[in-house]
Amino acid sequence: MQVLTAAVLLYAAVGGAYASSHREAPLITTMPKVDGTDFYMFNSYEPNRRGYVTLIANYSPLEDAYGGPNYFALDPDALYEIHIDNVGDARAHLTFQFRFKNTVGNIALNVGGKQVPIPLVQAGPVSAGDSSKLNVNETYTLNVLRGTGHDHSGEAVTGPGGITTFTKPTDFIGTKTFGSASDYARYARQYIYTINIPGCGSPGRVFVGQRKESFAVALGKTFDLLNLNPLGPRNGNSNDLADKNITSIALEVPTACLMGGSGSPVIGGWTTSSVRQEKLLALNPGSANSTPEKSEGGWIQVSRLGMPLVNELVIGLKDKDKFNNSTPANDAQFAEYVTNPTLPALIESLFPAAKAPTNFPRVDLVFTFLTGFQGLNQLSTVTASEMLRLNTSIPPTPKGSQRNLGVLVGDNAGFPNGRRPGDDVVTASLRVVIGVLCTFNNPKIFGCSPADAPAGAAPLTDGAAIDDSVFDNSFPYLTTPIPGATN
């Protein structure tokens, strides 16, 4: 029964990987600041950083670089979390919790003898070491929680000199405000903090700030009934997200700190955001650092993301908000949507040569997305659930040598053994959906044979390829954002 449940749940993960998780459910479209778009988890491949795992949670989809005058601060009334299951029961046993605060500096200019507050977030040029002209200071705290059933409190993570409040760099407004892209990079790098995590013997690192959008997909064509050539070249379509930015929450944590008591080197991870149950708008909003909103009541989870885009293409419309509110331990409630997965059938209806696999339940997909592969990224205790799984004992593949189809082409340090920024999860997942694992002809492992997947060897792709060449070779790996204006 557990295998059946795993099989029917898997498609939620596979189908979702066909694009990045932007605006995937009705409720979250109204709350872009807490909309999780991508989650990465991989063994750090920056030189001399063996023994660390990098966790990156992206939020705030489709940021236009020119999105002034207020740009893209995260929500000070929300709770952003990264969860780790190091036991195998689909529950969070280690949680990193971020809370944000935005303070208005109330910079004023003398106009006709009166000090009048300016209307912008900056009053002049800003550079590394000189933020005196910034009118808004974005900060955050980071707590670590251990054990299940937490009440959203924990121990404070500290930075240099014992600080508990960290600064988020202002978005890349433009080159007149910050100078060139390299100038902005220097400005942002000063907010990469070395941190002490309670319960960890070695320090980690944290960075929160705007980055260039890290996902690539032919987004418009995908949602226009796959209005593309799925057998075309892997670089045959433009990346519709190439002109967007994103806000990243990035952590680098000592591997040993993430381990549980199971003795397994495998961990599972996902990110969530939560808001208060009630929000009231003030009739007469105050000025400066008062808020026009008052949030109260218990926390309600409104976004969840592990594997790329479970919710967007699979879960029925009426249950999309429910999925965002759920936890991996409760994923069986969505089995009805994946017992007979619709994406392979849709692909076949649009492209008759791409015959959908005929093996039900799709056991070949179980290992890829819900349980991991034995000997690769499966915990000794297996609970079928949607999350990223990473074997921390597999050495990272250096930048320049990574293969963007990951495990499918022999790079076991890549997707679905975790996920690196340069992994082409769209193409890899499309090929798994259409049955590439069945072509390996090992029914005992995958539950299917080549006859079950007539199109299993088809080189499906959305045509918007991505690889490690477009990312940095150091933490936080995602690159300098696009400036809102150039000088």
CSV table of C-alpha atoms in Angstrom, one decimal:
chain,number,residue,atom,x,y,z
A,1,MET,CA,0.0,0.0,0.0
A,2,GLN,CA,2.9,2.4,0.8
A,3,VAL,CA,4.3,1.8,-2.7
A,4,LEU,CA,1.0,2.5,-4.3
A,5,THR,CA,0.6,5.7,-2.3
A,6,ALA,CA,4.1,6.7,-3.3
A,7,ALA,CA,3.4,6.0,-7.0
A,8,VAL,CA,0.2,8.1,-7.1
A,9,LEU,CA,1.8,11.0,-5.3
A,10,LEU,CA,4.8,11.2,-7.4
A,11,TYR,CA,3.3,12.8,-10.4
A,12,ALA,CA,2.5,15.8,-8.4
A,13,ALA,CA,6.3,16.3,-8.2
A,14,VAL,CA,7.1,15.3,-11.8
A,15,GLY,CA,4.5,17.3,-13.6
A,16,GLY,CA,5.2,20.3,-11.5
A,17,ALA,CA,8.8,20.4,-12.6
A,18,TYR,CA,7.7,21.6,-16.1
A,19,ALA,CA,8.1,25.2,-15.0
A,20,SER,CA,9.1,27.3,-12.0
A,21,SER,CA,6.5,27.7,-9.3
A,22,HIS,CA,5.2,31.2,-10.0
A,23,ARG,CA,1.6,32.2,-9.1
A,24,GLU,CA,0.6,28.5,-8.9
A,25,ALA,CA,-2.6,28.8,-6.7
A,26,PRO,CA,-5.5,31.2,-6.5
A,27,LEU,CA,-4.7,32.6,-3.0
A,28,ILE,CA,-0.9,33.0,-3.5
A,29,THR,CA,-1.5,35.2,-6.5
A,30,THR,CA,-2.7,37.9,-4.1
A,31,MET,CA,0.4,37.6,-1.9
A,32,PRO,CA,3.6,37.7,-4.1
A,33,LYS,CA,5.9,38.6,-1.2
A,34,VAL,CA,5.3,35.1,0.3
A,35,ASP,CA,5.1,33.2,-3.0
A,36,GLY,CA,7.9,30.6,-3.1
A,37,THR,CA,9.2,30.0,-6.6
A,38,ASP,CA,12.2,27.6,-6.4
A,39,PHE,CA,14.0,25.6,-3.8
A,40,TYR,CA,17.6,24.4,-4.3
A,41,MET,CA,19.6,22.0,-2.0
A,42,PHE,CA,23.0,20.7,-3.0
A,43,ASN,CA,26.5,19.9,-1.6
A,44,SER,CA,28.4,23.2,-1.9
A,45,TYR,CA,30.7,23.1,-4.9
A,46,GLU,CA,32.6,26.4,-4.2
A,47,PRO,CA,36.3,25.4,-3.9
A,48,ASN,CA,37.3,24.7,-0.4
A,49,ARG,CA,33.7,24.3,0.9
A,50,ARG,CA,33.5,20.5,1.1
A,51,GLY,CA,31.4,19.5,4.1
A,52,TYR,CA,28.8,22.1,3.6
A,53,VAL,CA,25.3,22.0,2.1
A,54,THR,CA,23.7,25.1,0.4
A,55,LEU,CA,20.0,25.7,0.7
A,56,ILE,CA,18.3,28.4,-1.4
A,57,ALA,CA,14.7,29.4,-1.3
A,58,ASN,CA,13.5,31.9,-3.9
A,59,TYR,CA,10.5,34.2,-3.3
A,60,SER,CA,8.6,37.0,-5.0
A,61,PRO,CA,8.1,35.9,-8.6
A,62,LEU,CA,8.5,37.8,-11.8
A,63,GLU,CA,10.3,40.9,-10.3
A,64,ASP,CA,10.7,43.5,-13.0
A,65,ALA,CA,14.0,45.2,-12.5
A,66,TYR,CA,12.4,48.6,-12.9
A,67,GLY,CA,9.8,47.9,-10.3
A,68,GLY,CA,10.1,51.1,-8.3
A,69,PRO,CA,9.7,53.2,-6.4
A,70,ASN,CA,9.2,50.6,-3.6
A,71,TYR,CA,10.8,47.6,-5.2
A,72,PHE,CA,10.5,44.1,-3.6
A,73,ALA,CA,10.9,44.0,0.1
A,74,LEU,CA,9.9,40.7,1.8
A,75,ASP,CA,6.9,40.7,4.1
A,76,PRO,CA,7.6,41.8,7.8
A,77,ASP,CA,4.3,40.2,8.9
A,78,ALA,CA,5.3,36.8,7.4
A,79,LEU,CA,7.3,33.8,8.5
A,80,TYR,CA,9.7,32.2,6.0
A,81,GLU,CA,11.1,28.8,6.8
A,82,ILE,CA,13.4,26.1,5.4
A,83,HIS,CA,12.7,22.6,6.7
A,84,ILE,CA,15.0,19.6,6.9
A,85,ASP,CA,13.8,16.0,7.5
A,86,ASN,CA,16.8,14.0,8.6
A,87,VAL,CA,14.9,11.0,9.9
A,88,GLY,CA,12.7,9.9,7.0
A,89,ASP,CA,9.2,10.4,8.4
A,90,ALA,CA,8.3,13.4,6.2
A,91,ARG,CA,8.4,15.8,9.1
A,92,ALA,CA,10.6,18.8,9.8
A,93,HIS,CA,13.2,17.9,12.5
A,94,LEU,CA,15.3,21.0,11.8
A,95,THR,CA,13.9,24.4,10.7
A,96,PHE,CA,15.6,27.6,9.8
A,97,GLN,CA,13.2,30.5,10.4
A,98,PHE,CA,13.5,34.0,8.9
A,99,ARG,CA,11.6,37.1,10.1
A,100,PHE,CA,11.9,40.5,8.3
A,101,LYS,CA,11.7,44.2,9.4
A,102,ASN,CA,11.7,47.3,7.2
A,103,THR,CA,12.7,50.6,8.9
A,104,VAL,CA,12.0,53.9,7.1
A,105,GLY,CA,14.8,56.4,7.6
A,106,ASN,CA,12.5,59.4,6.9
A,107,ILE,CA,15.2,61.3,5.0
A,108,ALA,CA,14.0,64.9,4.4
A,109,LEU,CA,15.1,67.8,2.2
A,110,ASN,CA,15.0,71.5,3.0
A,111,VAL,CA,12.4,72.9,0.7
A,112,GLY,CA,11.6,76.6,1.2
A,113,GLY,CA,12.7,76.4,4.8
A,114,LYS,CA,10.8,73.2,5.6
A,115,GLN,CA,12.1,69.7,6.1
A,116,VAL,CA,10.0,67.6,3.7
A,117,PRO,CA,10.4,63.8,3.6
A,118,ILE,CA,11.5,62.4,0.2
A,119,PRO,CA,9.2,60.0,-1.8
A,120,LEU,CA,12.0,57.5,-2.7
A,121,VAL,CA,13.8,54.7,-1.0
A,122,GLN,CA,17.1,56.4,-1.8
A,123,ALA,CA,18.3,60.0,-1.6
A,124,GLY,CA,21.5,59.6,-3.6
A,125,PRO,CA,24.2,57.2,-4.7
A,126,VAL,CA,24.8,54.1,-2.6
A,127,SER,CA,28.0,52.0,-2.5
A,128,ALA,CA,29.7,49.3,-0.4
A,129,GLY,CA,30.4,50.8,3.0
A,130,ASP,CA,28.2,53.9,2.4
A,131,SER,CA,24.4,53.3,2.8
A,132,SER,CA,23.8,56.8,4.3
A,133,LYS,CA,21.5,57.7,1.4
A,134,LEU,CA,19.2,54.8,1.8
A,135,ASN,CA,15.8,55.7,3.1
A,136,VAL,CA,14.7,52.2,3.9
A,137,ASN,CA,16.7,49.7,5.9
A,138,GLU,CA,15.7,46.0,5.4
A,139,THR,CA,16.8,43.6,8.2
A,140,TYR,CA,16.0,40.1,9.3
A,141,THR,CA,16.5,37.7,12.1
A,142,LEU,CA,17.3,33.9,11.8
A,143,ASN,CA,16.3,31.3,14.4
A,144,VAL,CA,17.0,27.5,14.3
A,145,LEU,CA,14.4,25.1,15.7
A,146,ARG,CA,15.0,21.4,16.4
A,147,GLY,CA,12.5,18.7,16.7
A,148,THR,CA,8.9,18.3,15.4
A,149,GLY,CA,5.9,20.1,16.6
A,150,HIS,CA,7.6,23.5,17.2
A,151,ASP,CA,5.7,26.6,18.1
A,152,HIS,CA,7.6,28.9,15.7
A,153,SER,CA,10.2,29.9,18.3
A,154,GLY,CA,13.8,28.8,18.6
A,155,GLU,CA,17.4,29.7,19.2
A,156,ALA,CA,18.9,32.8,17.6
A,157,VAL,CA,21.6,32.4,15.0
A,158,THR,CA,24.3,35.0,15.5
A,159,GLY,CA,26.7,36.8,13.2
A,160,PRO,CA,30.0,38.6,13.6
A,161,GLY,CA,30.3,40.2,17.0
A,162,GLY,CA,27.3,38.3,18.3
A,163,ILE,CA,24.8,40.3,16.2
A,164,THR,CA,21.3,38.8,15.8
A,165,THR,CA,20.0,41.2,13.2
A,166,PHE,CA,21.2,41.0,9.6
A,167,THR,CA,20.8,43.4,6.7
A,168,LYS,CA,19.2,42.6,3.4
A,169,PRO,CA,20.8,44.7,0.6
A,170,THR,CA,18.4,47.0,-1.3
A,171,ASP,CA,17.4,45.8,-4.8
A,172,PHE,CA,19.5,46.9,-7.8
A,173,ILE,CA,17.6,50.1,-8.5
A,174,GLY,CA,20.0,51.1,-11.3
A,175,THR,CA,23.5,52.1,-12.2
A,176,LYS,CA,23.2,55.7,-11.2
A,177,THR,CA,22.2,54.7,-7.7
A,178,PHE,CA,24.7,51.8,-7.3
A,179,GLY,CA,27.2,52.1,-10.1
A,180,SER,CA,28.0,49.2,-12.4
A,181,ALA,CA,27.0,45.6,-11.9
A,182,SER,CA,30.4,44.9,-10.3
A,183,ASP,CA,29.8,47.9,-8.0
A,184,TYR,CA,26.4,46.4,-7.0
A,185,ALA,CA,28.0,43.0,-6.5
A,186,ARG,CA,30.6,44.5,-4.1
A,187,TYR,CA,27.7,46.3,-2.2
A,188,ALA,CA,25.7,43.1,-1.9
A,189,ARG,CA,28.7,40.9,-0.9
A,190,GLN,CA,29.1,42.8,2.3
A,191,TYR,CA,25.8,41.3,3.4
A,192,ILE,CA,27.1,37.7,3.2
A,193,TYR,CA,27.4,36.9,6.8
A,194,THR,CA,29.4,34.2,8.6
A,195,ILE,CA,27.1,32.8,11.2
A,196,ASN,CA,27.1,30.7,14.3
A,197,ILE,CA,24.2,28.2,14.4
A,198,PRO,CA,23.3,26.8,17.8
A,199,GLY,CA,24.1,23.2,18.0
A,200,CYS,CA,26.6,23.3,15.1
A,201,GLY,CA,30.4,23.0,15.7
A,202,SER,CA,31.4,25.0,12.6
A,203,PRO,CA,30.1,28.3,11.3
A,204,GLY,CA,27.8,28.7,8.3
A,205,ARG,CA,26.9,31.5,6.0
A,206,VAL,CA,23.7,33.4,5.2
A,207,PHE,CA,22.6,35.9,2.5
A,208,VAL,CA,19.2,37.3,1.7
A,209,GLY,CA,18.8,39.6,-1.3
A,210,GLN,CA,17.8,40.2,-4.8
A,211,ARG,CA,19.3,38.0,-7.5
A,212,LYS,CA,18.8,37.4,-11.2
A,213,GLU,CA,16.0,34.9,-11.8
A,214,SER,CA,17.6,31.5,-11.7
A,215,PHE,CA,15.0,29.4,-13.5
A,216,ALA,CA,14.7,29.0,-17.3
A,217,VAL,CA,11.6,27.9,-19.1
A,218,ALA,CA,9.6,28.7,-22.2
A,219,LEU,CA,6.8,29.8,-19.9
A,220,GLY,CA,4.4,31.4,-22.4
A,221,LYS,CA,4.6,28.5,-24.8
A,222,THR,CA,4.3,25.9,-22.1
A,223,PHE,CA,1.0,27.1,-20.8
A,224,ASP,CA,-0.4,27.7,-24.4
A,225,LEU,CA,-1.0,23.9,-24.6
A,226,LEU,CA,2.7,23.2,-25.1
A,227,ASN,CA,2.9,25.5,-28.1
A,228,LEU,CA,6.5,24.3,-28.8
A,229,ASN,CA,8.4,21.4,-30.4
A,230,PRO,CA,9.1,18.9,-27.6
A,231,LEU,CA,11.6,17.1,-29.8
A,232,GLY,CA,13.4,20.2,-30.9
A,233,PRO,CA,16.8,21.5,-29.9
A,234,ARG,CA,17.3,22.0,-26.2
A,235,ASN,CA,18.1,25.6,-26.8
A,236,GLY,CA,15.5,26.2,-29.4
A,237,ASN,CA,13.2,28.5,-27.3
A,238,SER,CA,13.9,31.7,-25.4
A,239,ASN,CA,13.8,31.8,-21.6
A,240,ASP,CA,10.8,33.9,-20.8
A,241,LEU,CA,12.3,34.6,-17.3
A,242,ALA,CA,15.6,36.0,-18.6
A,243,ASP,CA,14.6,39.6,-17.9
A,244,LYS,CA,13.3,39.0,-14.4
A,245,ASN,CA,14.8,39.1,-10.9
A,246,ILE,CA,14.0,37.2,-7.7
A,247,THR,CA,14.6,37.5,-4.0
A,248,SER,CA,16.7,34.7,-2.5
A,249,ILE,CA,17.1,33.4,1.0
A,250,ALA,CA,20.4,31.5,1.0
A,251,LEU,CA,22.0,29.4,3.7
A,252,GLU,CA,25.2,27.4,3.8
A,253,VAL,CA,25.2,24.9,6.7
A,254,PRO,CA,27.8,22.5,7.9
A,255,THR,CA,26.7,19.0,6.7
A,256,ALA,CA,27.2,17.5,10.1
A,257,CYS,CA,24.7,20.1,11.5
A,258,LEU,CA,22.0,18.8,9.2
A,259,MET,CA,22.4,15.1,10.1
A,260,GLY,CA,19.9,13.2,12.3
A,261,GLY,CA,20.1,10.1,14.3
A,262,SER,CA,19.3,7.7,11.5
A,263,GLY,CA,22.9,7.2,10.5
A,264,SER,CA,22.0,8.0,6.9
A,265,PRO,CA,23.7,10.7,5.0
A,266,VAL,CA,20.5,11.6,3.2
A,267,ILE,CA,18.3,14.6,4.1
A,268,GLY,CA,15.0,15.9,2.7
A,269,GLY,CA,14.2,19.6,2.4
A,270,TRP,CA,11.5,22.1,1.5
A,271,THR,CA,10.6,25.7,2.1
A,272,THR,CA,7.3,27.3,3.3
A,273,SER,CA,5.9,30.7,4.1
A,274,SER,CA,3.2,31.5,6.6
A,275,VAL,CA,1.1,34.6,7.5
A,276,ARG,CA,-1.2,35.4,10.4
A,277,GLN,CA,-4.8,34.3,10.3
A,278,GLU,CA,-6.2,37.8,10.5
A,279,LYS,CA,-5.1,41.1,8.9
A,280,LEU,CA,-6.7,44.4,9.7
A,281,LEU,CA,-6.2,47.7,7.8
A,282,ALA,CA,-5.9,50.9,9.8
A,283,LEU,CA,-8.4,53.6,9.1
A,284,ASN,CA,-5.8,56.2,9.6
A,285,PRO,CA,-2.4,54.8,8.8
A,286,GLY,CA,0.4,56.5,10.7
A,287,SER,CA,3.7,57.8,9.3
A,288,ALA,CA,7.3,56.7,9.2
A,289,ASN,CA,7.6,53.2,10.8
A,290,SER,CA,4.0,52.6,11.7
A,291,THR,CA,2.2,50.1,9.6
A,292,PRO,CA,-1.2,50.4,7.8
A,293,GLU,CA,-1.8,46.8,8.7
A,294,LYS,CA,-2.2,44.8,11.9
A,295,SER,CA,-1.7,41.0,11.7
A,296,GLU,CA,-2.8,38.7,14.5
A,297,GLY,CA,-3.9,35.2,15.2
A,298,GLY,CA,-2.2,31.9,14.6
A,299,TRP,CA,0.2,31.2,11.7
A,300,ILE,CA,-1.3,29.9,8.5
A,301,GLN,CA,1.0,28.3,5.9
A,302,VAL,CA,0.3,29.7,2.4
A,303,SER,CA,3.2,28.5,0.3
A,304,ARG,CA,5.1,25.3,0.1
A,305,LEU,CA,7.8,24.2,-2.3
A,306,GLY,CA,10.2,21.2,-2.4
A,307,MET,CA,10.4,19.6,-5.9
A,308,PRO,CA,9.8,22.2,-8.6
A,309,LEU,CA,6.2,23.1,-9.1
A,310,VAL,CA,4.1,20.3,-7.7
A,311,ASN,CA,1.1,22.6,-7.4
A,312,GLU,CA,1.0,24.5,-10.7
A,313,LEU,CA,0.3,21.7,-13.2
A,314,VAL,CA,-1.1,18.8,-11.3
A,315,ILE,CA,-3.2,19.6,-8.2
A,316,GLY,CA,-6.9,20.3,-9.1
A,317,LEU,CA,-7.8,24.0,-9.0
A,318,LYS,CA,-10.1,23.6,-5.9
A,319,ASP,CA,-7.3,22.0,-3.9
A,320,LYS,CA,-4.3,24.2,-4.9
A,321,ASP,CA,-4.6,26.4,-1.8
A,322,LYS,CA,-5.0,23.3,0.3
A,323,PHE,CA,-1.7,21.9,-1.1
A,324,ASN,CA,0.1,25.1,-0.2
A,325,ASN,CA,-1.2,24.7,3.3
A,326,SER,CA,-0.2,21.0,3.7
A,327,THR,CA,2.9,19.2,4.9
A,328,PRO,CA,4.8,16.3,3.3
A,329,ALA,CA,3.5,14.0,6.0
A,330,ASN,CA,-0.1,14.5,4.8
A,331,ASP,CA,0.5,14.2,1.0
A,332,ALA,CA,-1.7,11.1,0.7
A,333,GLN,CA,-4.7,13.3,0.6
A,334,PHE,CA,-3.8,14.4,-2.9
A,335,ALA,CA,-3.5,10.9,-4.4
A,336,GLU,CA,-6.7,11.2,-6.5
A,337,TYR,CA,-5.0,13.7,-8.7
A,338,VAL,CA,-2.1,11.5,-9.6
A,339,THR,CA,-3.4,7.9,-9.7
A,340,ASN,CA,-3.8,8.4,-13.4
A,341,PRO,CA,-1.4,11.3,-14.2
A,342,THR,CA,-2.8,13.8,-16.7
A,343,LEU,CA,0.4,15.4,-18.0
A,344,PRO,CA,1.6,12.3,-20.1
A,345,ALA,CA,-1.9,11.9,-21.4
A,346,LEU,CA,-2.0,15.6,-22.3
A,347,ILE,CA,1.3,15.4,-24.1
A,348,GLU,CA,0.1,12.4,-26.1
A,349,SER,CA,-3.1,14.2,-27.0
A,350,LEU,CA,-1.1,17.1,-28.4
A,351,PHE,CA,1.7,15.1,-29.9
A,352,PRO,CA,0.4,11.6,-30.7
A,353,ALA,CA,3.9,10.2,-31.3
A,354,ALA,CA,4.7,10.8,-27.6
A,355,LYS,CA,2.8,7.8,-26.3
A,356,ALA,CA,2.1,8.0,-22.6
A,357,PRO,CA,3.4,5.1,-20.4
A,358,THR,CA,0.8,2.4,-19.6
A,359,ASN,CA,2.1,1.1,-16.3
A,360,PHE,CA,-0.2,2.0,-13.4
A,361,PRO,CA,0.6,3.0,-10.7
A,362,ARG,CA,3.7,4.7,-12.1
A,363,VAL,CA,6.2,2.9,-9.8
A,364,ASP,CA,9.0,4.1,-12.1
A,365,LEU,CA,8.4,7.6,-10.7
A,366,VAL,CA,8.3,6.7,-7.1
A,367,PHE,CA,12.0,6.6,-6.6
A,368,THR,CA,12.7,9.7,-8.5
A,369,PHE,CA,10.6,12.1,-6.6
A,370,LEU,CA,9.0,10.6,-3.5
A,371,THR,CA,11.3,8.1,-1.9
A,372,GLY,CA,14.7,8.5,-3.5
A,373,PHE,CA,16.8,5.7,-5.0
A,374,GLN,CA,18.2,3.0,-2.8
A,375,GLY,CA,22.0,3.5,-2.7
A,376,LEU,CA,21.7,7.1,-4.0
A,377,ASN,CA,19.4,9.4,-2.0
A,378,GLN,CA,17.0,7.2,0.0
A,379,LEU,CA,16.8,7.3,3.8
A,380,SER,CA,16.7,4.0,5.7
A,381,THR,CA,13.2,4.9,6.8
A,382,VAL,CA,11.0,5.7,3.8
A,383,THR,CA,7.8,7.7,3.9
A,384,ALA,CA,6.4,8.6,0.5
A,385,SER,CA,6.2,12.4,0.4
A,386,GLU,CA,7.1,15.3,-1.9
A,387,MET,CA,10.4,17.0,-1.0
A,388,LEU,CA,13.9,17.3,-2.3
A,389,ARG,CA,16.3,14.5,-1.2
A,390,LEU,CA,20.0,14.9,-1.1
A,391,ASN,CA,22.8,12.4,-0.3
A,392,THR,CA,25.3,14.6,1.5
A,393,SER,CA,28.1,12.0,1.1
A,394,ILE,CA,28.3,12.2,-2.7
A,395,PRO,CA,31.1,14.7,-3.6
A,396,PRO,CA,29.9,17.8,-5.5
A,397,THR,CA,30.7,18.0,-9.2
A,398,PRO,CA,32.8,21.2,-9.8
A,399,LYS,CA,31.4,24.0,-11.8
A,400,GLY,CA,32.3,23.5,-15.5
A,401,SER,CA,32.0,19.7,-15.2
A,402,GLN,CA,28.3,19.5,-14.1
A,403,ARG,CA,25.9,17.8,-16.4
A,404,ASN,CA,22.6,19.5,-16.4
A,405,LEU,CA,20.5,16.4,-16.7
A,406,GLY,CA,22.1,15.1,-13.4
A,407,VAL,CA,21.5,11.5,-12.5
A,408,LEU,CA,20.0,10.6,-15.8
A,409,VAL,CA,23.4,11.1,-17.5
A,410,GLY,CA,25.6,9.8,-14.7
A,411,ASP,CA,26.2,13.0,-12.7
A,412,ASN,CA,25.0,11.7,-9.3
A,413,ALA,CA,25.6,15.0,-7.6
A,414,GLY,CA,22.7,16.5,-9.5
A,415,PHE,CA,18.9,16.4,-9.8
A,416,PRO,CA,17.0,14.5,-8.5
A,417,ASN,CA,19.7,14.0,-5.9
A,418,GLY,CA,19.0,17.4,-4.6
A,419,ARG,CA,18.9,20.3,-7.1
A,420,ARG,CA,21.6,22.7,-8.2
A,421,PRO,CA,20.9,26.0,-9.9
A,422,GLY,CA,22.3,24.7,-13.2
A,423,ASP,CA,20.2,21.5,-13.3
A,424,ASP,CA,17.8,21.5,-16.2
A,425,VAL,CA,14.9,20.0,-14.2
A,426,VAL,CA,12.4,20.8,-17.0
A,427,THR,CA,14.0,18.5,-19.5
A,428,ALA,CA,15.0,15.8,-17.0
A,429,SER,CA,11.5,15.7,-15.6
A,430,LEU,CA,9.8,15.6,-19.0
A,431,ARG,CA,11.8,12.6,-19.9
A,432,VAL,CA,11.0,10.8,-16.6
A,433,VAL,CA,7.3,11.6,-17.1
A,434,ILE,CA,7.3,10.0,-20.5
A,435,GLY,CA,9.0,6.9,-19.2
A,436,VAL,CA,12.8,7.0,-19.7
A,437,LEU,CA,13.3,4.9,-16.5
A,438,CYS,CA,11.3,2.1,-18.1
A,439,THR,CA,13.8,1.9,-20.9
A,440,PHE,CA,16.5,0.8,-18.4
A,441,ASN,CA,14.6,-2.5,-18.4
A,442,ASN,CA,14.8,-3.2,-14.7
A,443,PRO,CA,11.2,-4.0,-13.6
A,444,LYS,CA,12.3,-5.1,-10.1
A,445,ILE,CA,13.5,-1.6,-9.4
A,446,PHE,CA,11.3,0.7,-11.6
A,447,GLY,CA,8.1,-1.5,-11.9
A,448,CYS,CA,8.1,-1.1,-15.7
A,449,SER,CA,9.7,-2.4,-18.8
A,450,PRO,CA,10.4,-0.7,-22.2
A,451,ALA,CA,7.1,-2.0,-23.5
A,452,ASP,CA,5.3,0.1,-20.9
A,453,ALA,CA,6.8,3.3,-22.3
A,454,PRO,CA,6.6,3.5,-26.1
A,455,ALA,CA,8.1,7.0,-26.2
A,456,GLY,CA,10.4,6.5,-23.2
A,457,ALA,CA,13.5,7.1,-25.2
A,458,ALA,CA,12.2,10.4,-26.8
A,459,PRO,CA,14.5,13.4,-26.0
A,460,LEU,CA,11.7,15.6,-24.8
A,461,THR,CA,12.6,19.2,-23.9
A,462,ASP,CA,10.9,22.6,-23.6
A,463,GLY,CA,13.8,24.2,-25.5
A,464,ALA,CA,14.9,26.6,-22.8
A,465,ALA,CA,18.1,25.0,-21.6
A,466,ILE,CA,20.1,26.0,-18.5
A,467,ASP,CA,23.5,24.9,-17.1
A,468,ASP,CA,26.1,25.8,-14.5
A,469,SER,CA,27.9,28.3,-16.8
A,470,VAL,CA,25.3,31.0,-16.0
A,471,PHE,CA,25.9,30.8,-12.2
A,472,ASP,CA,28.7,31.9,-9.9
A,473,ASN,CA,31.2,29.5,-8.4
A,474,SER,CA,30.7,30.8,-4.9
A,475,PHE,CA,28.0,31.3,-2.3
A,476,PRO,CA,25.2,32.3,-2.9
A,477,TYR,CA,25.8,31.1,-6.5
A,478,LEU,CA,22.8,33.0,-8.0
A,479,THR,CA,24.1,36.0,-9.9
A,480,THR,CA,23.9,39.8,-9.6
A,481,PRO,CA,20.4,41.0,-10.4
A,482,ILE,CA,19.4,43.0,-13.5
A,483,PRO,CA,19.6,46.8,-12.8
A,484,GLY,CA,16.3,48.7,-13.0
A,485,ALA,CA,18.0,51.3,-15.2
A,486,THR,CA,21.4,51.8,-16.8
A,487,ASN,CA,23.3,55.0,-16.9
